[in-house]
CSV table of C-alpha atoms and ligand atoms in Angstrom, one decimal:
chain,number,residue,atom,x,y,z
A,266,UNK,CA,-22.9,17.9,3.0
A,267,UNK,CA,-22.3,18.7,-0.7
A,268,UNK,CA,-20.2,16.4,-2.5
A,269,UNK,CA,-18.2,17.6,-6.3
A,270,UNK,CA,-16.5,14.6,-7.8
A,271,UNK,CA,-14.5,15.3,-10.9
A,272,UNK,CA,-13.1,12.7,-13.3
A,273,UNK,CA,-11.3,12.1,-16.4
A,274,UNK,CA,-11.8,8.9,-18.4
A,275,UNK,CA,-10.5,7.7,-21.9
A,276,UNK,CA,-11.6,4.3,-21.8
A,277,UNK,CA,-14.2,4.5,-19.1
A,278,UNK,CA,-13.1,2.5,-16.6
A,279,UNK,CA,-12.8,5.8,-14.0
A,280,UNK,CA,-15.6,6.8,-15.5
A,281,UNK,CA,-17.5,3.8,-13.7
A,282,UNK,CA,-15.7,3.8,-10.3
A,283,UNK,CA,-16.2,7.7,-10.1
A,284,UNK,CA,-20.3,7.2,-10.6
A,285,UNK,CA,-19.8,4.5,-8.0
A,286,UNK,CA,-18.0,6.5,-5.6
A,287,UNK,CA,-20.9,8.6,-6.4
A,288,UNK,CA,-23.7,6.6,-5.7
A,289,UNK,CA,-21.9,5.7,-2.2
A,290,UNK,CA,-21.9,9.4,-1.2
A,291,UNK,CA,-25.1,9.8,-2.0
A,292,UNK,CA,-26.2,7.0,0.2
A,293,UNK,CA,-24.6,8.2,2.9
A,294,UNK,CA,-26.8,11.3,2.8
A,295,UNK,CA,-24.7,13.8,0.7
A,296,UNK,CA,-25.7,16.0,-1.8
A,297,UNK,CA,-23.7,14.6,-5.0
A,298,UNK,CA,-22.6,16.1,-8.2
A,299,UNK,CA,-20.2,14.4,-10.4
A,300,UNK,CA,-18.6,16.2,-13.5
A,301,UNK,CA,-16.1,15.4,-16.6
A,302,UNK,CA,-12.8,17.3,-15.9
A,303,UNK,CA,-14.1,19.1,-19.0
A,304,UNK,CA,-16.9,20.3,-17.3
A,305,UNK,CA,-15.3,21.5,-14.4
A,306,UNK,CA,-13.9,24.9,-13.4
A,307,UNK,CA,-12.4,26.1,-10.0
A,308,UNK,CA,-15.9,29.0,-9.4
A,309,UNK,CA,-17.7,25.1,-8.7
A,310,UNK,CA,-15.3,23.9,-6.1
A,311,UNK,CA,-16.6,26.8,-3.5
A,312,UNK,CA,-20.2,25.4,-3.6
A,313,UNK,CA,-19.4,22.1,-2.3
A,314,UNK,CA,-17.6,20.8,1.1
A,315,UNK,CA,-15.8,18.0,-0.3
A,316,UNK,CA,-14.0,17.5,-4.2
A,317,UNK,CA,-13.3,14.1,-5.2
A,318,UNK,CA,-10.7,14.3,-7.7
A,319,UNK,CA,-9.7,10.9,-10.2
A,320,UNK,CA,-8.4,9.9,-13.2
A,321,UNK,CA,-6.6,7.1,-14.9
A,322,UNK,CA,-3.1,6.5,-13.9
A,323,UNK,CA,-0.4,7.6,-16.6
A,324,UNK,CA,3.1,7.1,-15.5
A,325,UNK,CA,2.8,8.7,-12.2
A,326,UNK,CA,-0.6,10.9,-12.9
A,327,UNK,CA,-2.5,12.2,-15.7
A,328,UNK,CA,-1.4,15.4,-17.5
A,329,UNK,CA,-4.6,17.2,-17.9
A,330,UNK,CA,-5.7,16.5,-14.0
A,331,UNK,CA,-2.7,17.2,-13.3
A,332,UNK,CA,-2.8,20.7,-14.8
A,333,UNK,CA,-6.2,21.5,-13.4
A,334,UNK,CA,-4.5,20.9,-10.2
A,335,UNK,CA,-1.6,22.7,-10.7
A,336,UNK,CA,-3.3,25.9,-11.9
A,337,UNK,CA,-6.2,25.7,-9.1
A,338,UNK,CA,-6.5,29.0,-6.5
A,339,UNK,CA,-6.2,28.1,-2.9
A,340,UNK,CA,-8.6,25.6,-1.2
A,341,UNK,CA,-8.8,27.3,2.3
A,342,UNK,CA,-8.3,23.9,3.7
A,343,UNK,CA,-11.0,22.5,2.1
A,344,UNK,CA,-11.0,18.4,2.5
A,345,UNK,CA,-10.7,16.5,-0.5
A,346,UNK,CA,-9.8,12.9,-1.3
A,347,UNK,CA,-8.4,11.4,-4.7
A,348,UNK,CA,-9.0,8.0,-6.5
A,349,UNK,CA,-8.0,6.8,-10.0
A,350,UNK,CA,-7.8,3.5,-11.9
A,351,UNK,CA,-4.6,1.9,-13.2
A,352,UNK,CA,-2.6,-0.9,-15.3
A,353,UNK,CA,0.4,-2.6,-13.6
A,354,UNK,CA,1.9,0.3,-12.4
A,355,UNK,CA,-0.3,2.0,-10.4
A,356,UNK,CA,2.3,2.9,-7.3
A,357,UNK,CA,3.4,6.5,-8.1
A,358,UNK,CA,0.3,8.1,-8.2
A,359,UNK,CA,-0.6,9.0,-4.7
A,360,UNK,CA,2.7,9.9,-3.5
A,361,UNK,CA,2.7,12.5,-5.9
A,362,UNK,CA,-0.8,13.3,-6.3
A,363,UNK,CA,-1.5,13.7,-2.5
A,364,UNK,CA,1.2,16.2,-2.2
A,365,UNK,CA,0.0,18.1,-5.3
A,366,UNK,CA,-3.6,19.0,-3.7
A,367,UNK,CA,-2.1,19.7,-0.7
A,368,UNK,CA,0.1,22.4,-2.4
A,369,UNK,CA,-3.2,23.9,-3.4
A,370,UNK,CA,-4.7,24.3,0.2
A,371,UNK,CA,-6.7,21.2,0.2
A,372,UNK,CA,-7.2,18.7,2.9
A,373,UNK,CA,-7.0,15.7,1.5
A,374,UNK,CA,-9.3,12.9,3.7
A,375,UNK,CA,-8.3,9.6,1.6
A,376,UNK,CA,-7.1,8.0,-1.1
A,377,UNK,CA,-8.2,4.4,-3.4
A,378,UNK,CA,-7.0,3.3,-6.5
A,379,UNK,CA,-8.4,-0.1,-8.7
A,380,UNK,CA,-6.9,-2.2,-11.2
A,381,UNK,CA,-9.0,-1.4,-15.1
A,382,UNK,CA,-8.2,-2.8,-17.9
A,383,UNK,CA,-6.1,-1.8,-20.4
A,384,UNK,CA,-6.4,-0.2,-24.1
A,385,UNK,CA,-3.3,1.0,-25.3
A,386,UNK,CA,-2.8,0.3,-29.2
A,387,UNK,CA,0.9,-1.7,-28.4
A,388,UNK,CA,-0.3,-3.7,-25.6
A,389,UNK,CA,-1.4,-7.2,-25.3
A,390,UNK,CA,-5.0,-7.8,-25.5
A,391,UNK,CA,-6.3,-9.3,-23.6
A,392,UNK,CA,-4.2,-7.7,-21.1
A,393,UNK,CA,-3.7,-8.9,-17.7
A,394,UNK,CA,-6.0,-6.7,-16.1
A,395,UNK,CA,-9.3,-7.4,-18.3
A,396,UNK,CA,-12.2,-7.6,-16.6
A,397,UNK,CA,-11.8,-4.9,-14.1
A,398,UNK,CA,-12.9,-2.9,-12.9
A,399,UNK,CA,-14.9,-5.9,-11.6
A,400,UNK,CA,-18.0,-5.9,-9.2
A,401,UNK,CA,-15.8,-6.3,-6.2
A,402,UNK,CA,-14.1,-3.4,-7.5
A,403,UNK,CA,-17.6,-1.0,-8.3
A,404,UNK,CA,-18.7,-2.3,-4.6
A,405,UNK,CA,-15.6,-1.3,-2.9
A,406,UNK,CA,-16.0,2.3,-4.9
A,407,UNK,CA,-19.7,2.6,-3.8
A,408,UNK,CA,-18.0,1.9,0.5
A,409,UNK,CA,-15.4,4.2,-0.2
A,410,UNK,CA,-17.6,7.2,-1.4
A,411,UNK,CA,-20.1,6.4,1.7
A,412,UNK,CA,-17.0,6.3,4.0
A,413,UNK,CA,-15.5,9.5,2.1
A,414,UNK,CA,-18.4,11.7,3.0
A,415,UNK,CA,-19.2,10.1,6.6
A,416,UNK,CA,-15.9,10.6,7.3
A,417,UNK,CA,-15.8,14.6,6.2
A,418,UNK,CA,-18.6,15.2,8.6
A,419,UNK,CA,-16.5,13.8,11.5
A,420,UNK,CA,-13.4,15.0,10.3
A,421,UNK,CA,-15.0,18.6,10.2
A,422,UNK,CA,-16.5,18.1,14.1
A,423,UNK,CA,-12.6,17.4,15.0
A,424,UNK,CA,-12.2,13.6,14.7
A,425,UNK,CA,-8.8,14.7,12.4
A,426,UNK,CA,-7.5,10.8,13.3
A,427,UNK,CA,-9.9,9.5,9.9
A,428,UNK,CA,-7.6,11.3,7.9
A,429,UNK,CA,-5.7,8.4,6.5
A,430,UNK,CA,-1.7,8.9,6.5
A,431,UNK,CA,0.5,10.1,3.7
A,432,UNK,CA,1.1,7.7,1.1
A,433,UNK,CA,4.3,5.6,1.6
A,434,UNK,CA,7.3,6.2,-0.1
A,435,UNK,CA,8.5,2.3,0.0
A,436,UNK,CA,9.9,-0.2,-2.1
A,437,UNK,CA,7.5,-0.3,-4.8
A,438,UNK,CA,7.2,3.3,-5.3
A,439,UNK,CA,10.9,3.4,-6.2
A,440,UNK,CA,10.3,0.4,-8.3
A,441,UNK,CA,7.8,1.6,-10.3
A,442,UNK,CA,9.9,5.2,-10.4
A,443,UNK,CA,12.6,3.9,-11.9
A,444,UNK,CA,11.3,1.8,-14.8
A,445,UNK,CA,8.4,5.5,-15.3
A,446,UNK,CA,11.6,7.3,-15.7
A,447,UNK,CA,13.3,4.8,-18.0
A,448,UNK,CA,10.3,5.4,-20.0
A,449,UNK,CA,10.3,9.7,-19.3
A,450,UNK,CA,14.0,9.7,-20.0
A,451,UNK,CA,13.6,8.3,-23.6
A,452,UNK,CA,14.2,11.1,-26.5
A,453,UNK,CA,11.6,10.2,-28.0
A,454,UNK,CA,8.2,8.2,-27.2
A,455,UNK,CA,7.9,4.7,-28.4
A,456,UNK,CA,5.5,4.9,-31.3
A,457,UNK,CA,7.0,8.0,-33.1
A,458,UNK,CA,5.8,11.0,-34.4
A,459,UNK,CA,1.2,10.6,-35.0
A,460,UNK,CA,0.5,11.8,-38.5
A,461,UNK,CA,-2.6,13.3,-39.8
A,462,UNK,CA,-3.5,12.4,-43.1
A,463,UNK,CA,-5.5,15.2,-45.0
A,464,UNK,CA,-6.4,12.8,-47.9
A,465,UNK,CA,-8.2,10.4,-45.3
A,466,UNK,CA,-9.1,13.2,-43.0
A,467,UNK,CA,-13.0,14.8,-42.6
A,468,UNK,CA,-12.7,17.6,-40.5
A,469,UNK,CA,-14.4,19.7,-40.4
A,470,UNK,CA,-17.4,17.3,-41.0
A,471,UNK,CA,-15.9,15.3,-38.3
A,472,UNK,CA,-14.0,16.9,-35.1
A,473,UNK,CA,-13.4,13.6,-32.5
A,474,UNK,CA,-10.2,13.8,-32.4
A,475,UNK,CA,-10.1,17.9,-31.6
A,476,UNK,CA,-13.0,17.2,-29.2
A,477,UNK,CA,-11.3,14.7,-26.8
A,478,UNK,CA,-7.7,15.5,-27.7
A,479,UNK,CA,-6.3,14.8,-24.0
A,480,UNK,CA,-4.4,17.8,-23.6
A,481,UNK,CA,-6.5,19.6,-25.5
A,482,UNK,CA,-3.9,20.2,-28.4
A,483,UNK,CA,-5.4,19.7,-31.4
A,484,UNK,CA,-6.5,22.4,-33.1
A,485,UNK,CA,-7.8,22.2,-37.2
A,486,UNK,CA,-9.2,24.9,-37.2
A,487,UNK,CA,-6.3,26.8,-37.3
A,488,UNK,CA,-4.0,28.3,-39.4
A,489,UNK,CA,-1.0,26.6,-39.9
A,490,UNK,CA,-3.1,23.6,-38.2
A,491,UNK,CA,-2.4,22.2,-34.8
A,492,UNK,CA,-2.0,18.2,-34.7
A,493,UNK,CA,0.1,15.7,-33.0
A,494,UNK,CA,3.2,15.4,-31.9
A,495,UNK,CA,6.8,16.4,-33.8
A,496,UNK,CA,7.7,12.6,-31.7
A,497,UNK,CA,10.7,14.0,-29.8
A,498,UNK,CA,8.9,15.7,-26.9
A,499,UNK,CA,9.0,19.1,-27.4
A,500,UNK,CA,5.4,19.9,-27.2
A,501,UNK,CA,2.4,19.9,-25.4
A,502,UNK,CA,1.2,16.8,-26.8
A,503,UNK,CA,1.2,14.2,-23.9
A,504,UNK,CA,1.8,11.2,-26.2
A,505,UNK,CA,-1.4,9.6,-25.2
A,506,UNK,CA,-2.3,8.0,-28.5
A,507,UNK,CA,-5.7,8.5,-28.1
A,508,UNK,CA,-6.0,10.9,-31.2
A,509,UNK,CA,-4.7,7.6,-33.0
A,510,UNK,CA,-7.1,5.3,-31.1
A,511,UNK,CA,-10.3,7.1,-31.6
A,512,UNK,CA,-10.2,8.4,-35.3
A,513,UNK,CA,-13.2,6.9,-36.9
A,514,UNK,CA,-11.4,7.1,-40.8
A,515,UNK,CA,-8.0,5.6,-39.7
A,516,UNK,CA,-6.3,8.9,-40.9
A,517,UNK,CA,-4.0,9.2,-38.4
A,518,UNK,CA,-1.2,6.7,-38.0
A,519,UNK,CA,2.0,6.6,-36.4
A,520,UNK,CA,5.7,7.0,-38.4
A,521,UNK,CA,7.1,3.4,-37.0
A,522,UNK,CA,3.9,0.8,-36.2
A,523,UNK,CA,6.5,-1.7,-36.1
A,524,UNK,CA,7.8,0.1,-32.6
A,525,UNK,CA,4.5,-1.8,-31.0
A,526,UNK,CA,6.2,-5.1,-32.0
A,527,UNK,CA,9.7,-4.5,-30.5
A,528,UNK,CA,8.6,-3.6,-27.5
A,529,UNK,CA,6.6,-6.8,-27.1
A,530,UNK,CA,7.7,-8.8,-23.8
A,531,UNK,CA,10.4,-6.7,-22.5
A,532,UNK,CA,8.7,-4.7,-19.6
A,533,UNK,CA,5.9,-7.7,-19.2
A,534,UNK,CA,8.5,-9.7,-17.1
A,535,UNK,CA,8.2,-6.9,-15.0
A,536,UNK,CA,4.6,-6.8,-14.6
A,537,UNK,CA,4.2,-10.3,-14.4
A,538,UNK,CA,6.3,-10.5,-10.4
A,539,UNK,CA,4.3,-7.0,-9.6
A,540,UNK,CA,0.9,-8.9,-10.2
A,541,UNK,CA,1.7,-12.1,-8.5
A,542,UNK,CA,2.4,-9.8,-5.6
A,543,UNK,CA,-1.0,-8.0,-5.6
A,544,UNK,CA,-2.7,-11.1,-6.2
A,545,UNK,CA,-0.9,-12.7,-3.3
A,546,UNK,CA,-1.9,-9.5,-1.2
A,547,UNK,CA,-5.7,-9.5,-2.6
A,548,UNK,CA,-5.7,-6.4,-4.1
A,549,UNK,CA,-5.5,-7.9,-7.9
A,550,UNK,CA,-7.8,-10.3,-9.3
A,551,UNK,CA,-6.9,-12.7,-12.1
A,552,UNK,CA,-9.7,-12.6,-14.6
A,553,UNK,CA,-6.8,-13.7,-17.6
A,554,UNK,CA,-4.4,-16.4,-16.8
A,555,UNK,CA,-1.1,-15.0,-17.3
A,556,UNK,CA,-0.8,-17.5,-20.3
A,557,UNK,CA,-3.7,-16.1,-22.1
A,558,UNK,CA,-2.2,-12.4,-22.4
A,559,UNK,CA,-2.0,-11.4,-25.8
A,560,UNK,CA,1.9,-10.9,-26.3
A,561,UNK,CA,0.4,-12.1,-30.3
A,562,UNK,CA,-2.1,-9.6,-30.4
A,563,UNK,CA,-1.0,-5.8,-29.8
A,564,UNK,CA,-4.7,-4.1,-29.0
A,565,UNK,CA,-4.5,-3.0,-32.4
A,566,UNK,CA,-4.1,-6.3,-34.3
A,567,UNK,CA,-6.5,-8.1,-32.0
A,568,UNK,CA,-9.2,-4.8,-33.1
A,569,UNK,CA,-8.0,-3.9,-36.2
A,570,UNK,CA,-11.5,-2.2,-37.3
A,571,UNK,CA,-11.7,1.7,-37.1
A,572,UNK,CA,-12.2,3.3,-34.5
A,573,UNK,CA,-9.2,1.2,-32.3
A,574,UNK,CA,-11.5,2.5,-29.5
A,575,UNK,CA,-15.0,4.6,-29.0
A,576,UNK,CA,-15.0,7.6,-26.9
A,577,UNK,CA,-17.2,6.6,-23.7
A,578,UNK,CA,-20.3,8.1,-24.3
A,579,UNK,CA,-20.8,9.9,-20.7
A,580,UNK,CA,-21.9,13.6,-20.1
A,581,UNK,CA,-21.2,12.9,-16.2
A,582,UNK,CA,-23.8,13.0,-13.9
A,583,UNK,CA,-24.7,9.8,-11.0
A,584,UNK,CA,-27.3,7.7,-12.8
A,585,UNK,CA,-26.7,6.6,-16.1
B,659,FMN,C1,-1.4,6.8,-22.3
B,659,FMN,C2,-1.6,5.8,-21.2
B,659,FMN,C3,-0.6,5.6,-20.2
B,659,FMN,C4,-0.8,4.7,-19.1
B,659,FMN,N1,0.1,4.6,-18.1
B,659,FMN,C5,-0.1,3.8,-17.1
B,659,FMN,C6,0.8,3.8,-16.0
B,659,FMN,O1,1.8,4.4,-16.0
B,659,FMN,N2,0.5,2.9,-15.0
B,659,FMN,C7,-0.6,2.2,-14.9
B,659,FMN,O2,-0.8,1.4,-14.0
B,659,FMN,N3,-1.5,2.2,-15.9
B,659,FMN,C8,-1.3,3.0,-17.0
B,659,FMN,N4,-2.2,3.1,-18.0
B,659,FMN,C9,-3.4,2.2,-17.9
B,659,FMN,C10,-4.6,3.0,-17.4
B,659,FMN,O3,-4.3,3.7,-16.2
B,659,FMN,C11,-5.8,2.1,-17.1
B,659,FMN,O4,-6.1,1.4,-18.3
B,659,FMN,C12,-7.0,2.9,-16.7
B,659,FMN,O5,-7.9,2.1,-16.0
B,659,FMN,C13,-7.7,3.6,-17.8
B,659,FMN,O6,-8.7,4.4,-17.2
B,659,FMN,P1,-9.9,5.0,-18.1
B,659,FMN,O7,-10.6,3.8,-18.7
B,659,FMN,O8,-10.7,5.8,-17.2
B,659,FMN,O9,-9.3,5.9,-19.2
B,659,FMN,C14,-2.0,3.9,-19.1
B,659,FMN,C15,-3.0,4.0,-20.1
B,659,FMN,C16,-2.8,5.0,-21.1
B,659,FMN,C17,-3.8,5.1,-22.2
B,660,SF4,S1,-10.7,12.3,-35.8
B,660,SF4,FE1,-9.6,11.7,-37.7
B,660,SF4,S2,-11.1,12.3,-39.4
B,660,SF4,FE2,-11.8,13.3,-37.5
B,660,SF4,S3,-10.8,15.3,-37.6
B,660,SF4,FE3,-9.4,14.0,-36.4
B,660,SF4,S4,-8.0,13.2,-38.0
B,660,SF4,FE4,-9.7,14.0,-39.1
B,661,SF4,S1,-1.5,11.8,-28.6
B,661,SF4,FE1,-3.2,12.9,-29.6
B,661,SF4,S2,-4.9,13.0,-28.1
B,661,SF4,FE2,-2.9,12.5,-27.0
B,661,SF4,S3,-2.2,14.5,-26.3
B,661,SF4,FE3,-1.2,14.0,-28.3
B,661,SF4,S4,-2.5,15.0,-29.8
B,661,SF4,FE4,-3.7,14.9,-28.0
């Protein structure tokens, strides 16, 4: 059995479950690859028997997996299964992401998501959900890749009653639904327009931000130059702020900072009852209390140094 996993990671967090998903493949006796979604292509997929497919979780999905799913030919049934990593509102994903590779021909065998923690430059820090993905978490990945690939083999000799069901549409799907498209709905995004400043700028001595650009938007090189977002929407910048985070010289910054600090509290309340509820249900482990969050100190405050955040060093692969 060949196994492809592909994953996308900003921070690294999916980054670590994918190679553990990995590793637990592997033991199971499959032959394992595992790429950056900037590695992959669709020729790939037809040398393998089963695609793992994550990402982080970003309102329901994430935009650039999203599109690689959308645009992919045909699977032929092919089985696949999907994982990602997630903040406090992780609910939305499979519902929509299951159906997504299914509308591309796949199979999909299973599905797993795990709490990581969080770096996003208006958030608290520490956030709620520091510490993970934690070694229950990395050892849960490692089962779940074993059980992924055993459970392909058996699937394919006509045991079809592994494949787990469709994700539920319940309660806390349309929870989380509603406050993602409180968020969606919003003219414009929370931080305002991100603005490039040449003065500060180095391209094109330095290119980080054009090289991990989530969407794959930026483009200095050019002419009229292609950066950021207008703020209101209307392009294909996905609003990410990782252009923002990772900018080594601090030339890019955002119209309104003080957005961050309005925002503080508001949606938390939220958060806090979702939590207590995974807790209770033992799929969340407290590694903050919830009275050591850092409503004081946005991410950005709390690491004011430049970058806000380093690119994960990873070129994919199982071991490193
Ligand atoms: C732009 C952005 C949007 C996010 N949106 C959500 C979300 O809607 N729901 C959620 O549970 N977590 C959300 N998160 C948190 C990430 O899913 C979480 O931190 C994840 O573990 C990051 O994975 P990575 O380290 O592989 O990038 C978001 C993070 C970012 C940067
Ligand atoms: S990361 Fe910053 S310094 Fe580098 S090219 Fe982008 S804006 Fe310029
Ligand atoms: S915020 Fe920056 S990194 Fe994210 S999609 Fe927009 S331009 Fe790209």
């Amino acid at each position: 059995m060949k196994v492809l996993i592909i994953y996308y990671t900003q921070s690294g967090n999916t980054m670590k479950i994918a190679k553990c998903i990995g590793r637990g493949a592997r033991d199971a006796g499959a032959e394992v690859k595992v790429v950056r979604l900037k590695d992959a292509d669709y020729e790939m997929l037809k040398d393998y028997d089963l695609i793992g497919l994550g990402s982080p979780t970003w309102k329901a999905d994430t935009p650039n997996m999203h599109a690689f799913i959308d645009k992919m030919p045909d699977q032929g049934g092919k089985h696949c299964f999907a994982f990602n990593t997630h903040g406090t509102l992780p609910h939305l994903y499979f519902p929509i992401v299951i159906p997504n590779l299914k509308s591309r021909g796949f199979l999909p065998i299973g599905y797993k998501g795990w709490y990581g923690d969080v770096n996003m430059p208006g958030m608290p820090k520490p956030y709620y959900t520091m510490g993970h993905p934690d070694q229950q978490d990395l050892d849960e990945a490692f089962a779940f890749g074993r059980e992924m690939a055993e459970n392909s083999a058996k699937i394919a000799a006509g045991d079809t009653g592994l494949i787990y069901p469709d994700p539920e549409i319940n309660d806390k799907v349309l929870e989380q639904a509603l406050l993602c498209s409180n968020m969606l709905l919003s003219p414009t995004n929370p931080q305002g327009a991100f603005i490039r400043d040449p003065e500060k700028c180095h391209y094109p001595k330095c290119h980080v931000c054009m090289d991990n650009c989530t969407m794959g938007y930026i483009d200095l090189s050019r002419d009229p130059q292609v950066f950021g977002n207008r703020g209101d929407r209307c392009d294909d910048c996905h609003e990410c702020s990782y252009c923002f985070m990772i900018c080594p010289f601090g030339a890019i910054h955002t119209e309104d900072p003080q957005q961050f600090e309005r925002d503080r509290g508001v949606r938390h309340k939220n958060f806090e009852v979702m939590l207590d509820r995974d807790e209770a249900e033992g799929t969340f482990r407290r590694h903050i209390p919830a009275d050591e969050v850092g409503f004081d100190t946005p991410y950005i405050y709390w690491h004011p140094e430049r970058p806000y955040l380093k690119v994960p060093r990873d070129k994919g692969g199982l071991d490193d």
